[in-house]
Amino acid sequence: MHLTTAQSSLIVLGIYLAFGLLELASTRLFAKDEQTCHDGILEAVSTIVLLAITQPTILFIVGAIGHCAAPQYEGALAGIPVLAALALFLVFEDMMQYWWHRASHSFGWLYNLHRAHHNARYMSVRLVYRNNIIYYALMPSIWFAGVLVYLGLGWFYAGYLVVKMAVIIGAHSDVAWDRPLYRVKALAPVMWLAERTISTPATHHAHHGRHLSDPAVHYKGNFGNLLFFWDVLFGTAKITRSYPESYGVENLPPATLGQQLLWPIFPENKDMAADIPGSVPAAPLPRKIAAG
């Protein structure tokens, strides 16, 4: 039995609320250390726009283009095996998001679109959908997912999203589910495999760490969303089983609320993309970007 879109959305909402309640009970969900008055506004607006406008609009546009340009391919992949559907989504959705995320830490203009996600000086489920509105609208993985849905894989996408969002929500929460499991010796082989396969709180918190001097911080890597395996495969992984002492962006001036939501429409701070070390080692770039 396949999940419907409505069922998938309700399950994801339930997972989100479950982690939110854990944070509410143990780590002050709405009163995180060093949060600012703009944080809540940014998180609420970016979340609502993504879920209510951006994603549905992309799916609509892809479907409309498909109906006009290639109506014969609508539903063409509906009957493929589950493993084939999984492979397509892992490559064209999750791996594409890895490369988009990695590029966002390599090119100054793209980092300006992504910086809102890292400006928070805390970890929380609140960060899951926190990003510049334009960043999500341009995200290739959402467009690729729309194409796969048009080709008939909507039935698989609903279940895939539940698994992916469960991993992402858990990786962002400051109620780290992996911390107690590392202490259980019998689970050592399982955790060794898990932390090299999916994003965990320890590996993803490292990506959000503020100071490069902190041994637990690795904002130059750990870009994976569902699969941390992409970081292992492409050489950007760092596994420490520890957690940063602080979170956020170092060595950059503060960004305004307008910048974080709609840069470059609101490019108030001209120093936002200052030349500061922290970019991912790659092909020569015209400039380095800030860390975080």
Backbone as a ProteinNet text record, in pm:
[ID]
protein_1_A
[PRIMARY]
MHLTTAQSSLIVLGIYLAFGLLELASTRLFAKDEQTCHDGILEAVSTIVLLAITQPTILFIVGAIGHCAAPQYEGALAGIPVLAALALFLVFEDMMQYWWHRASHSFGWLYNLHRAHHNARYMSVRLVYRNNIIYYALMPSIWFAGVLVYLGLGWFYAGYLVVKMAVIIGAHSDVAWDRPLYRVKALAPVMWLAERTISTPATHHAHHGRHLSDPAVHYKGNFGNLLFFWDVLFGTAKITRSYPESYGVENLPPATLGQQLLWPIFPENKDMAADIPGSVPAAPLPRKIAAG
[TERTIARY]
84.4	0	87.9	61.5	141.5	78.4	164.7	115.5	62.9	-39.9	-85.3	-5.5	-14.5	55	8.1	-123.6	-178.6	-126.6	-123.2	-72.3	75.1	151.8	293.7	314.4	239.2	251.8	217.7	115	74.5	181.1	243	348	469.1	508.6	621.6	590.8	468.8	428.3	435.9	393.7	399.8	542.5	634.7	776.6	831.7	797.7	843.4	792.4	664.7	605.7	663.9	695.1	752.4	888.2	974	1103	1084.1	984.3	956.4	915	833.1	790.7	907.7	997.1	1116.6	1200.5	1215.2	1291.4	1218.2	1086.9	1008.1	1026.9	1035.9	1047.5	1189.3	1289.6	1426.2	1524.6	1501.6	1602	1541	1427	1364.5	1345.8	1247.1	1221	1211.8	1146.3	1123.9	1215.1	1313.3	1404.8	1545.9	1596.6	1730.8	1837.2	1951.7	2062.6	2101.2	2120.2	2168	2070.3	1946	1852.5	1819.4	1780.1	1746.4	1597.4	1551.6	1409.6	1372.2	1469.9	1441.7	1437.6	1494.8	1504.4	1368.1	1277.1	1144.7	1070.2	1082.7	1016.8	1072.3	1203.3	1269.8	1227.3	1226.4	1191.3	1046.3	957.7	815.3	787.4	843	816.5	875.1	1001.1	1065	997.7	954.5	885.9	752.5	673.4	540.8	551.4	643.4	657.4	702	798.3	845.4	733.6	665.1	567.2	436.7	396.7	267.2	275.6	394.1	404.1	510.8	635.5	746.9	734.9	723.8	717.1	594.7	473.9	357.7	369.5	427.9	441.7	538.9	649.7	745.8	681.9	609.4	541.6	440.3	370.8	272.3	341.1	451.1	521.9	579.5	641.8	698.6	589.3	476.3	365.2	310.7	299.4	247	340.5	471	568.3	563.9	553	546.5	426	311.9	189.4	200.1	270.7	284.5	394.8	509.7	626.5	641.6	596.8	617.5	502.8	380.5	265.9	275	347.9	358.2	438.1	515.2	597.9	533.1	416.4	349.5	318.6	368	344.1	424.8	524.7	599.3	674.5	712.8	790.6	707.4	577.1	490.6	505.5	541.4	546.9	683.8	784	919.4	931.2	1026.8	1044.6	1081.4	1054.2	1082.4	1230.5	1318.9	1462.2	1507.4	1447.6	1481.3	1434.6	1314.4	1262.3	1350.1	1394.1	1482	1612.4	1670.5	1796.3	1779.9	1669.7	1645.8	1634.9	1563.5	1548	1677.3	1751.9	1878	1976.7	1978	2072.2	2021.6	1898	1848.3	1786.7	1758.4	1704.8	1806.1	1848.2	1935.5	2078.6	2135.8	2272.3	2278.4	2174.8	2171.8	2166	2094	2089.7	2225.5	2297.7	2434.1	2519.8	2517.7	2601.7	2553.9	2426.8	2373.5	2419	2410.3	2453.5	2603.6	2681.5	2826.1	2860.6	2792.7	2815.9	2781.8	2682.4	2640.8	2748	2842.1	2953.5	3081.8	3069	3185.7	3180.6	3061	3044.8	2978.8	3041.6	2994.2	2849.4	2807.1	2669.2	2568.9	2606.1	2515.6	2513.7	2628.2	2631.3	2541.7	2534.1	2443.8	2299.4	2262.6	2127	2107.1	2216.6	2207.5	2241.1	2301	2354.2	2248.4	2124.4	2018.6	2009.4	2038.2	2029.2	2136	2247.7	2359.8	2369.4	2293	2301.7	2253.9	2165.3	2115	2229.6	2232.8	2339.2	2293	2213.6	2161.1	2120.4	2101.3	2045.2	1903.7	1816.8	1676.6	1599.8	1485.8	1395.7	1351.2	1361.9	1323.3	1406.1	1524.4	1613.8	1585.8	1503.5	1486	1450.3	1358	1313.8	1359.9	1456.2	1504.5	1605	1569.2	1658.1	1601.1	1684.9	1640.4	1532.3	1427.3	1316.4	1362.4	1452.3	1500.9	1589.6	1660.6	1746.6	1664.5	1549.1	1464.3	1403.6	1367.2	1306.8	1404.1	1534.3	1635.7	1690.5	1653.3	1714.1	1685.8	1790.1	1769.3	1697.4	1723.7	1665.3	1513.1	1455.4	1309.6	1254.3	1324	1281	1295.7	1406.5	1424.1	1315.9	1282.4	1176.2	1044.2	1019.6	898.8	892.6	1007.8	1014.6	984	1041.6	1018	871.8	811.2	668.5	586.7	620.9	550.6	564.4	680	704.3	634.5	562.7	480.9	527.9	625.7	681.5	630.9	517.1	458.9	428	388.8	359.7	482.6	600.1	722.8	768.9	753.4	799.7	736.1	610.3	540.3	608.6	643.5	711.8	856.1	921.3	1061	1074.5	980.9	986.9	976	895.2	882.5	1017.5	1086.9	1217.5	1319.3	1323.6	1423.1	1401.3	1276.8	1251.3	1272.5	1247.9	1276.1	1425	1509.3	1654.3	1695.5	1644.9	1683.8	1637	1513.6	1460.9	1543.9	1572.6	1653.3	1794.5	1850.6	1987.6	1998.2	1890	1893.1	1856.6	1781	1736.3	1853	1841.2	1945.6	1919.5	1813.7	1794.7	1857.5	1985.7	2064.7	2034.1	1964.6	1924.9	2044.4	2154	2268.7	2359.1	2354.1	2445.7	2438.1	2319.8	2316.1	2351.5	2327.3	2355.4	2505	2584.4	2729.6	2786.1	2715.7	2765.6	2736.5	2653.3	2617.1	2714.1	2802.5	2907.6	2850.9	2738.4	2679.6	2632.7	2607.9	2559.5	2672.5	2796	2908.7	2911.1	2892.9	2893.4	2777.5	2662.1	2544.3	2566.1	2618	2639	2750.6	2852.9	2959.4	2900.3	2810.2	2746.3	2648.7	2570.8	2468.3	2529.8	2636	2693.7	2766.4	2790.3	2850.4	2746.2	2622.1	2514.5	2418.3	2367.9	2271.7	2328.2	2266.3	2305.3	2258.4	2347.9	2314.9	2333.3	2282.4	2306.3	2455.5	2540.2	2682.3	2744.6	2718.5	2780.5	2720.3	2588.8	2529.5	2551.7	2553.5	2585.1	2724.4	2816.7	2951.7	2948.4	2858.5	2846.1	2795.4	2720	2664.7	2752.8	2863.3	2949.5	3005.9	3030.4	3069.2	3218.4	3302.5	3445.6	3525.5	3603.6	3683.4	3787.2	3824.5	3921.9	3864.3	3732.7	3665.4	3682.7	3741.4	3764.6	3637.1	3522.9	3396.3	3330.9	3391.7	3331.9	3389.2	3299.6	3342.9	3248.2	3249.2	3158.1	3208	3325.2	3373.3	3322.6	3243.7	3195.2	3070.9	3046.4	2925.1	2800.2	2792.8	2684.9	2562.4	2572.7	2464.4	2335.3	2223.9	2091.4	2031.8	1982.2	1942	2066.1	2144.1	2262.2	2388.4	2452.4	2586	2688.6	2645.6	2733.4	2793.6	2720.7	2776	2901.8	2904.4	3024.9	3139.4	3108.3	3211	3265	3174.5	3212.1	3293.8	3255.3	3318	3420.5	3457.9	3569.9	3543.3	3418.8	3389.2	3341.1	3362.4	3311.6	3410.7	3355.1	3432.3	3343.6	3389.3	3311.8	3389	3331.9	3399.9	3320.2	3190.5	3100.8	3098	3127.4	3119.5	3038.7	3011.5	2921.9	2988.5	2967.6	3032.2	2995.4	3085.1	3057.4	2963	2962.6	2872.8	2840.6	2734.5	2685.2	2670.2	2669.7	2650.6	2757	2775.3	2870.7	2979.8	3105.5	3214.5	3273.6	3328.5	3405.3	3323.7	3195.6	3113.5	3029.6	3002.6	2914.7	2772.6	2689.4	2551.1	2473.5	2380.7	2293	2155.8	2090.9	1959.4	1852.7	1733.9	1622.1	1589.1	1592.6	1565.1	1664	1791.7	1894.8	1869.9	1842.3	1828.1	1709	1604.6	1485.2	1489.5	1543	1529	1651.9	1772.8	1888.4	1880.6	1909.5	1969.5	1869.3	1740.6	1641.7	1666.6	1713.1	1748.7	1897.2	1985.6	2130.4	2187.5	2129.1	2168.4	2316	2366.9	2502.6	2600	2675.8	2766.9	2883.2	2907.7	3018.7	2977.2	2856.1	2805.1	2890.8	2950.4	3033.1	3180.6	3224.7	3364	3458.7	3584	3683.8	3741	3686.2	3727.6	3744.1	3849.8	3869.7	3752.1	3728.7	3622.1	3552.3	3588.3	3522.5	3572.7	3492.5	3527.7	3639.9	3745.6	3851.3	3792.7	3812.5	3756.6	3836.6	3777.4	3844	3864.3	3963.8	3988.5	3863.2	3832.9	3715.4	3758.4	3670.7	3708.4	3727.4	3666.3	3683	3646	3704.7	3664.1	3544.7	3470.7	3356.1	3369.4	3274.6	3280.9	3249.6	3295.4	3270.9	3136.4	3090.1	2971.2	2863
-120.1	0	125	216.8	338	452.3	537.2	654.8	757.8	828.4	943.3	1066	1171.5	1295.7	1348.5	1341.4	1389.4	1307	1174.8	1088.8	1116.2	1132	1162.4	1291.9	1394.2	1524.8	1515.3	1437.8	1423.7	1350.1	1249.9	1175.4	1265.1	1341	1432.4	1536.4	1589	1685.5	1623.1	1497.1	1428.5	1412.4	1377.9	1364.2	1499	1603.1	1738.9	1779.5	1755.6	1793	1710.7	1583	1498.1	1552.1	1587.7	1645.7	1783.4	1857.7	1988.6	1977	1877.4	1857.1	1815.2	1733.5	1695.6	1818.9	1906.7	2029.3	2120.3	2126.3	2210.3	2164.9	2033.2	1978.3	1984.2	1982.2	1967.8	2076.7	2146.9	2244.7	2378.7	2412.7	2544.7	2574.3	2511.5	2523.4	2668.2	2753	2891.2	2992.1	2943.8	3034.9	2979.5	2960.2	2904.5	3006.9	2956.2	3045.1	3130.5	3257.9	3354.3	3379.1	3338	3368.4	3517.1	3568	3709.2	3724	3846.8	3870.4	3837.2	3836.6	3807.4	3657.5	3576.2	3433.5	3368.5	3394.3	3333.5	3378.1	3506.3	3558.5	3489.8	3482.5	3420.5	3275.3	3201.5	3060	3038.2	3119.2	3104.8	3138.3	3251.3	3294.4	3197	3157.9	3068.9	2932.3	2883.2	2753.5	2758.3	2860.5	2872.4	2890.8	2976.5	3002.4	2876.3	2803.2	2681.6	2579.4	2549.1	2441.3	2478.5	2604.7	2645.4	2704.7	2756.9	2825	2763.2	2759.7	2721.4	2579	2480.8	2341.6	2313.8	2354.6	2330.2	2400.5	2520.6	2594.8	2524.2	2473.5	2401.8	2276.8	2202.4	2082.6	2118.5	2229	2274.3	2314.5	2390.4	2435.9	2318.1	2223.9	2106.9	2027.9	2010.6	1938.3	2009.8	2142.1	2220.2	2212.1	2223.7	2213.4	2073.1	1972.2	1835.4	1810.9	1863.6	1844.8	1910.8	2022.1	2094	2034.9	2000.7	1961.6	1811	1733.4	1588.3	1512.5	1529.8	1463.4	1311.2	1258.2	1112	1047.5	1128	1072.9	1083.3	1142.1	1151.5	1010.5	979.5	848.2	735.5	769.4	665.5	570	615	530.6	473.3	485.1	446.8	301.4	215.1	72.7	17.8	102.5	50.7	-4.6	-96.4	-153.8	-48.1	-80.7	10.9	48.2	-48.5	-20.6	73.8	61.5	152.5	293.8	303.8	435.4	497	415.1	463.2	516.8	442.8	486	619.6	638.4	763.9	881.3	861.9	971.1	998.3	894.2	917.1	994.3	966.8	1034.4	1172.3	1179.8	1305.1	1399.6	1349.8	1437.1	1456.6	1349	1366.1	1402	1334.2	1369	1508	1545.5	1680.3	1784.9	1753	1846.3	1856.1	1745	1747.9	1845.6	1833.8	1921	2065.8	2089	2225.6	2284.2	2204.5	2249.1	2277	2189.5	2208	2333.1	2352.9	2473.6	2598.8	2587.8	2703	2747	2658.2	2692.7	2715.9	2725.2	2745.7	2875.1	2923.3	3043.9	3152.9	3271.1	3378.8	3417	3431.5	3474.6	3369.9	3241.6	3135.4	3121.1	3146.7	3143.2	3252.2	3365.6	3471.8	3423.2	3333.4	3278	3173.7	3112.4	3001.7	3043.2	3158.9	3197.3	3200.8	3229	3235.3	3106.2	2994.4	2865	2850.9	2920.5	2907.1	3022.2	3126.6	3241	3208	3109.3	3073	3026.8	3075	3037.6	2925.2	2836.8	2722.2	2616.6	2494	2387.3	2360	2323.4	2301	2252.9	2190.3	2158.1	2285.5	2396.4	2524.4	2557.3	2496.8	2528.9	2446.8	2344.8	2250	2320.7	2414.7	2484.4	2630.2	2663.3	2801	2827.2	2912.7	2948.3	3067	3126.9	3231.8	3176	3252.6	3207.2	3176.3	3257.2	3237.2	3113.2	3083.5	2964.2	2838.5	2828.5	2711	2711	2827.9	2834.5	2788.6	2805.5	2767.3	2627.3	2562.6	2434.9	2327.5	2276.7	2179.1	2053	2005.7	1879.4	1885.2	1999.7	2011.9	2002	2062.9	2056.2	1914.9	1848.2	1709.6	1620.4	1642.4	1564	1585.8	1710.9	1740	1662.3	1649.6	1572.9	1425.7	1370.5	1229.8	1205.8	1300.8	1289	1291.2	1379.7	1385.8	1254.9	1191.2	1065.6	946.9	974.2	868.9	815.4	882.4	831.3	905.6	969.4	1036.1	939	816.6	714.6	682.2	687.6	659	782.9	898.2	1022.6	1046.5	1009.3	1030.9	955.9	829.8	752.7	794.9	827.7	872.7	998.1	1090.5	1214.6	1189.4	1091.2	1060.3	1019.3	929.8	882.4	995.5	1070.5	1176.9	1284.6	1325.7	1432.3	1385	1257	1204.7	1217.1	1185.5	1196	1341.9	1430	1570.9	1638.7	1611.4	1670.9	1624.8	1495.2	1442.7	1498.4	1523.4	1574.7	1719.6	1796.7	1937.4	1959.3	1869.3	1888.3	1890.8	1970.9	1971.3	1864.5	1786.3	1664.9	1552.6	1531.2	1443.3	1296.2	1232.4	1092.9	997.8	1037.8	948.5	947.6	1053.7	1067	947.3	907.8	793.5	660.7	650	523.8	498.7	606.6	589.2	523.1	533.4	479.4	330	275.7	133.9	52.8	-21	-93.6	-192.9	-254.6	-354.5	-292.9	-161.1	-92.8	-31.6	-51	11.7	-18.5	-143.6	-169.9	-102.8	-99.1	-36.4	113.1	176.6	321.2	357.2	271.8	294.4	300.2	207.9	204.7	320.2	347.6	452.2	588.9	623.9	757.3	775.9	668.8	677.6	664.1	642.9	624	741.5	779.8	889.8	1004.6	1120.6	1234.5	1211.7	1230.9	1217.4	1354	1370.5	1497.5	1532.2	1435.8	1466.6	1516.5	1449.1	1490	1619.8	1638.2	1760.2	1880.1	1858.6	1969.8	2023.1	1934.4	1978.5	2079.1	2059.8	2149.6	2287.5	2292.5	2419.3	2485.2	2421.7	2478.1	2613.6	2697.2	2836.5	2854.4	2788.3	2817.5	2699.9	2726.5	2621.8	2564.2	2641.3	2594.1	2487.3	2475.5	2374	2238.4	2138.8	2008.2	1940.8	1976.6	1914.4	1985.4	2090.7	2171.2	2132.5	2127.7	2096.8	2165.1	2298.2	2366.7	2367.6	2310	2293.1	2162.6	2087.6	1960.5	1915.5	1782.9	1727.1	1791.4	1789.5	1856.3	1767.8	1637.7	1545.3	1579.3	1542.8	1566.4	1435.1	1352.6	1217.9	1130	1117.4	1032.1	1110.7	1072.4	1123.2	1051.5	942.4	864.4	949.2	1051.2	1138.1	1207.9	1249.4	1311.9	1212.1	1088.9	985.1	959.6	949.4	918.3	1030	1154.8	1268	1342.2	1284.7	1336.1	1458.1	1481.3	1598.4	1558.9	1433	1383.6	1406.2	1435.8	1438.9	1382.2	1276	1209.4	1216.5	1281.8	1297	1240.8	1219.1	1174.8	1274.7	1398.4	1505.8	1620.1	1722.3	1829	1964.9	2060.4	2191.4	2262.4	2347.8	2427.1	2542	2589.7	2698.3	2686.4	2755.1	2744.4	2882.4	2885.3	3010.6	3033.3	3158.5	3198.7	3283	3248.7	3329.4	3419.5	3531.5	3622	3695.8	3711.4	3793.1	3890.2	4008.4	4101.7	4049.2	4095	4047.2	4074.5	3985.3	4003.4	4048.5	4133.8	4182.1	4077.4	4098.8	4008.7	4006.6	4123.8	4131.7	4052.1	4063.3	3984.9	3836.6	3794.2	3651.9	3592.2	3668.2	3617.6	3635.3	3749.2	3779.7	3847.3	3805.6	3852.7	3790.3	3862.7	3995.9	4109.9	4080.4	4188.8	4290.9	4244	4332.7	4316.6	4376.7	4360.9	4470.7	4490.4	4605.5	4605.4	4490.3	4484.4	4445.2	4539.1	4513.3	4423	4406.2	4322.6	4178.2	4142	4009.8	3898	3919.7	3816.9	3856.1	3895	3936.4	3821.2	3856.8	3754.9	3696.3	3582.8	3518.8	3370.7	3308.3	3164.5	3082.3	2969.9	2881.3	2811.4	2842.1	2776.8	2634.8	2552.2	2412.5	2402.8	2323.7	2305.4	2247.1	2314.8	2271	2336.1	2346	2415.1	2560.8	2629.1	2769.3	2853.5	2933.8	3017.6	3163.4	3251.8	3392.4	3456.6	3397.4	3452.1	3346.5	3357.1	3269.6	3332.2	3249.6	3302.7	3277.5	3330.1	3318.4	3177.6	3146.4	3013.7	3009.5	2886.2	2869.5	2795.7
0	0	0	-92.7	-104.2	-23.7	30.9	101.8	4.1	43.4	-33.6	9.4	-68.8	-33.4	101.1	125.5	252.3	369.3	352.5	459.1	486.4	379.6	393.9	470.7	434	499.9	648.2	681.6	821.6	903	842.7	914.1	938.4	835.8	851.7	958.7	956.4	1058.5	1197.5	1208.6	1336.7	1386.4	1295.9	1333.4	1378.3	1303	1335.6	1474.3	1499.5	1627.9	1741.8	1715.2	1819.3	1864.9	1768.6	1805.2	1868.8	1819.3	1877.6	2023.6	2053.8	2192.5	2280.9	2225.9	2301.4	2333.9	2236.1	2260.5	2358.4	2346.3	2436.4	2581.5	2599.2	2734.3	2790	2700	2751.1	2711.7	2599.8	2555.2	2513.7	2568.2	2545.8	2396.3	2338.1	2195	2147.7	2222.8	2179.4	2250	2322	2392.1	2386.7	2265.6	2248.5	2288.1	2327.1	2361.5	2240.8	2264	2163.9	2049.6	2061	1953.2	1954	1837.7	1824	1794.4	1795.3	1769.2	1625.1	1534.7	1394.6	1363.9	1451.2	1422.1	1402	1492.9	1483.1	1358.5	1323.5	1203.3	1079.3	1071.7	957.8	941.8	1051.3	1045	1006.5	1060.1	1027.9	881.9	834.7	697.7	595.9	614	516.8	514.2	628.8	634.7	563	592	530.5	379.4	335.8	192.4	119	175.4	108.8	94.3	205.4	205	136	148	93	-47.1	-85	-214.3	-304.4	-257	-344.3	-397.1	-308.8	-353.9	-441.7	-400.2	-487.1	-622.4	-623.2	-748.5	-842.9	-789.1	-872.8	-932.4	-851.9	-902.3	-1010.7	-991.8	-1091.1	-1221.5	-1209.5	-1329	-1407.2	-1334.4	-1402	-1472.1	-1405.4	-1466.4	-1588.9	-1579.8	-1692.9	-1812.8	-1787.2	-1896.4	-1957.5	-1870.5	-1919.3	-2007	-1967.7	-2046.1	-2182.8	-2188	-2314.9	-2403.3	-2340.2	-2418.9	-2436.9	-2338.7	-2348.2	-2281.7	-2330.7	-2267.4	-2272.3	-2370.1	-2384.5	-2272	-2195.8	-2088.9	-1951	-1944.1	-1814.8	-1762.8	-1644.7	-1585.1	-1645.7	-1727.1	-1799.7	-1707.7	-1587.6	-1497.2	-1382.4	-1392.1	-1280.1	-1239.5	-1332.2	-1301.1	-1270.9	-1252.8	-1229.2	-1087.6	-1063.9	-929.4	-825.1	-700.2	-589.2	-583.2	-600.9	-592.4	-703.9	-821.2	-930.9	-898.3	-840.3	-800.5	-692.6	-597.6	-491.4	-548.9	-642.2	-703.1	-773	-843.2	-914.7	-817.3	-707.2	-610.7	-534.7	-502.5	-432.1	-518.8	-647.6	-737.6	-777.9	-826.8	-883	-780.3	-661.1	-557	-446	-379.9	-263.5	-302	-401.3	-441.2	-502.7	-578	-634.4	-523.3	-415.5	-303.4	-235.1	-228.4	-174	-254.5	-387.7	-470.2	-464.8	-458	-442.9	-309.7	-204.5	-72.4	-71.9	-131.5	-137.3	-217.7	-329.7	-409.8	-330.4	-242.2	-161.5	-63.4	-35.4	52.1	-27.2	-158.9	-244.1	-322.8	-353.4	-434.3	-350.5	-347.2	-261.8	-282.2	-408.6	-434.2	-388.8	-401.7	-360.7	-208.7	-146.4	-0.4	57.9	-10.1	36.4	41.9	-50	-51	58.9	102.3	198.3	340.6	355.7	486.1	595.5	561.7	663.4	743.6	678	745.2	852.2	835	928.3	1028	1008.6	1099.8	1240.3	1252.4	1385.4	1474	1595.2	1688.9	1781.6	1725.6	1799.4	1697.9	1744.5	1662.6	1711	1617.6	1653.2	1530.7	1554.8	1443.7	1373.2	1441.2	1381.3	1257.3	1244.7	1133.1	1007.5	1017.3	906.2	775.8	779.9	658.2	655.5	739.1	747.2	635.4	541	431.8	355.8	275.2	184.1	91.7	68.2	-15.3	-157.2	-210	-347	-354.4	-247	-242.2	-270.3	-207.5	-229.3	-369.2	-418.8	-551.5	-660.1	-636.7	-734	-710.4	-601.2	-564.2	-668.7	-735.3	-843.5	-798.9	-676.8	-632.4	-626.4	-595.5	-592.9	-734.6	-830.3	-970.1	-1024.9	-990.5	-1034.1	-974.5	-847.3	-784.8	-858.1	-900.7	-976.3	-1106.8	-1173	-1297.7	-1270.9	-1165.3	-1132.9	-1096.5	-1028.7	-997.3	-1126.3	-1218.5	-1347.1	-1423.9	-1410	-1480	-1413.2	-1305.5	-1245.7	-1112.7	-1048.3	-923.3	-800.6	-813.1	-698	-585.1	-619.4	-519.4	-434	-495.1	-420.7	-344.1	-402.3	-342.9	-206.2	-191.1	-64.8	48.9	25.7	128.8	147.2	36.7	40.4	126	112.1	188.9	339.2	378.2	520.5	577.7	508.1	554.4	553.6	443.9	432.6	537.9	556.9	653.1	796.4	824.4	958.2	988.7	890.6	908.9	925.4	838.9	843	971.3	1011.4	1134.7	1254.2	1259.5	1368.9	1370	1251	1241.9	1287	1273.5	1313.5	1460.7	1517.1	1654.5	1751.7	1857.1	1959.1	2065.4	2046	2125	2042.7	2062	1975.5	2003.6	1910.3	1931.8	1929.2	1863.6	1851.6	1975.3	2054.7	2168.9	2264.9	2312.7	2405.9	2339.5	2208.2	2139.7	2124.9	2118.8	2110.1	2235.7	2346.7	2473.3	2488.3	2399.3	2408	2322.7	2386.8	2314.1	2213.5	2247.5	2158.5	2027.1	2028.6	1908.3	1825.4	1867	1797.7	1647.7	1604.7	1460	1387.7	1453.8	1393.4	1377.2	1480.8	1474.9	1377	1366.3	1268.6	1128.7	1099.4	967.6	951.4	1055.4	1047.1	1019.8	1091.2	1077.1	944.5	872.6	738.7	628.9	669.2	571.7	570.1	686.9	694.2	777.6	764.8	847.1	989.8	1084.3	1225.9	1292.4	1413.9	1483.4	1493.7	1527.1	1543.8	1413.8	1302.5	1176.5	1123.8	1142.2	1087.1	1178.1	1308.3	1398.6	1368	1330.6	1295.7	1182.4	1087.8	973.2	1015.4	1124.2	1172.6	1278.6	1315.9	1419.5	1380.4	1480.5	1453.5	1428.8	1507	1502.7	1446.4	1343.2	1280.2	1376.2	1477.1	1575.8	1668.5	1672.3	1752.8	1683.5	1748.4	1684.7	1635.1	1692.2	1652.6	1534.6	1483.7	1376.4	1240.9	1141	1003.7	905.2	904.7	813.7	670.2	645.7	509.3	447.1	520.1	468.7	541.4	543	602.8	542.7	410.4	338.1	316.8	344.8	314	385.4	322.5	380.4	429.2	338.4	377.5	393.4	286.8	290.6	323.9	432.8	463.3	376.3	316	229.3	117.9	70.9	-34.2	15.7	141.4	197.5	204.1	242.1	247.1	106.3	9.8	-127.3	-191.7	-167.3	-235.1	-148.8	-36.2	41.1	126.5	167.8	250.9	390.9	428.9	556.9	671.4	788.5	912.2	1022	1087.1	1191.3	1321.9	1421.2	1549.6	1666.7	1647.8	1754.6	1870.2	1839.3	1938	1878.3	1959.5	1917.2	1940.6	1850.9	1864.7	1993.8	2038.5	2157.7	2126.9	2001.5	1963	1815	1775.4	1638	1575.4	1442.4	1371.5	1265.9	1227.9	1124	1187	1159.9	1213.3	1105.2	1150.3	1064.1	958.7	980.7	891	973.4	920.7	990.4	992.4	1084.7	1093.8	965	932.6	817	865	787.7	825.4	795.3	847.3	820.4	671.4	608.5	464.8	382.8	416.2	346.9	359.9	481.9	506.2	432.6	418.2	350.9	199.9	151.9	10.1	-50.2	-8.8	-82.8	-222.3	-331.3	-342.4	-356.3	-335.8	-343.9	-233.6	-118.1	-8.2	23.9	-57	-35.9	52.4	171.4	252.7	290.3	332	384.2	273.2	224.2	112.4	150.6	281.9	326.5	353.2	314.8	348.8	290.7	174.5	110.4	115.3	231.4	246.7	215.6	181.4	149.6	278	317.9	442	415.3	466.5	442.5	493	427.3	472	358.8	235.4	122.9	107.1	40.3	19.2	-82.4	-54.7	-154.4	-282.2	-391.2	-519.4	-629.4	-747.4	-856.8	-818.6	-873.2	-839.1	-857.8	-756.4	-758.3	-762.3	-810	-816.4	-681.2	-576.9	-443.1	-341.6	-222	-112.8	-43.2	26.5	97	245.4	318.1	462.1	507.1	625.9	680.9	750.3	773.2	854	783.3
[MASK]
++++++++++++++++++++++++++++++++++++++++++++++++++++++++++++++++++++++++++++++++++++++++++++++++++++++++++++++++++++++++++++++++++++++++++++++++++++++++++++++++++++++++++++++++++++++++++++++++++++++++++++++++++++++++++++++++++++++++++++++++++++++++++++++++++++++++++++++++++++++++++++++++++++

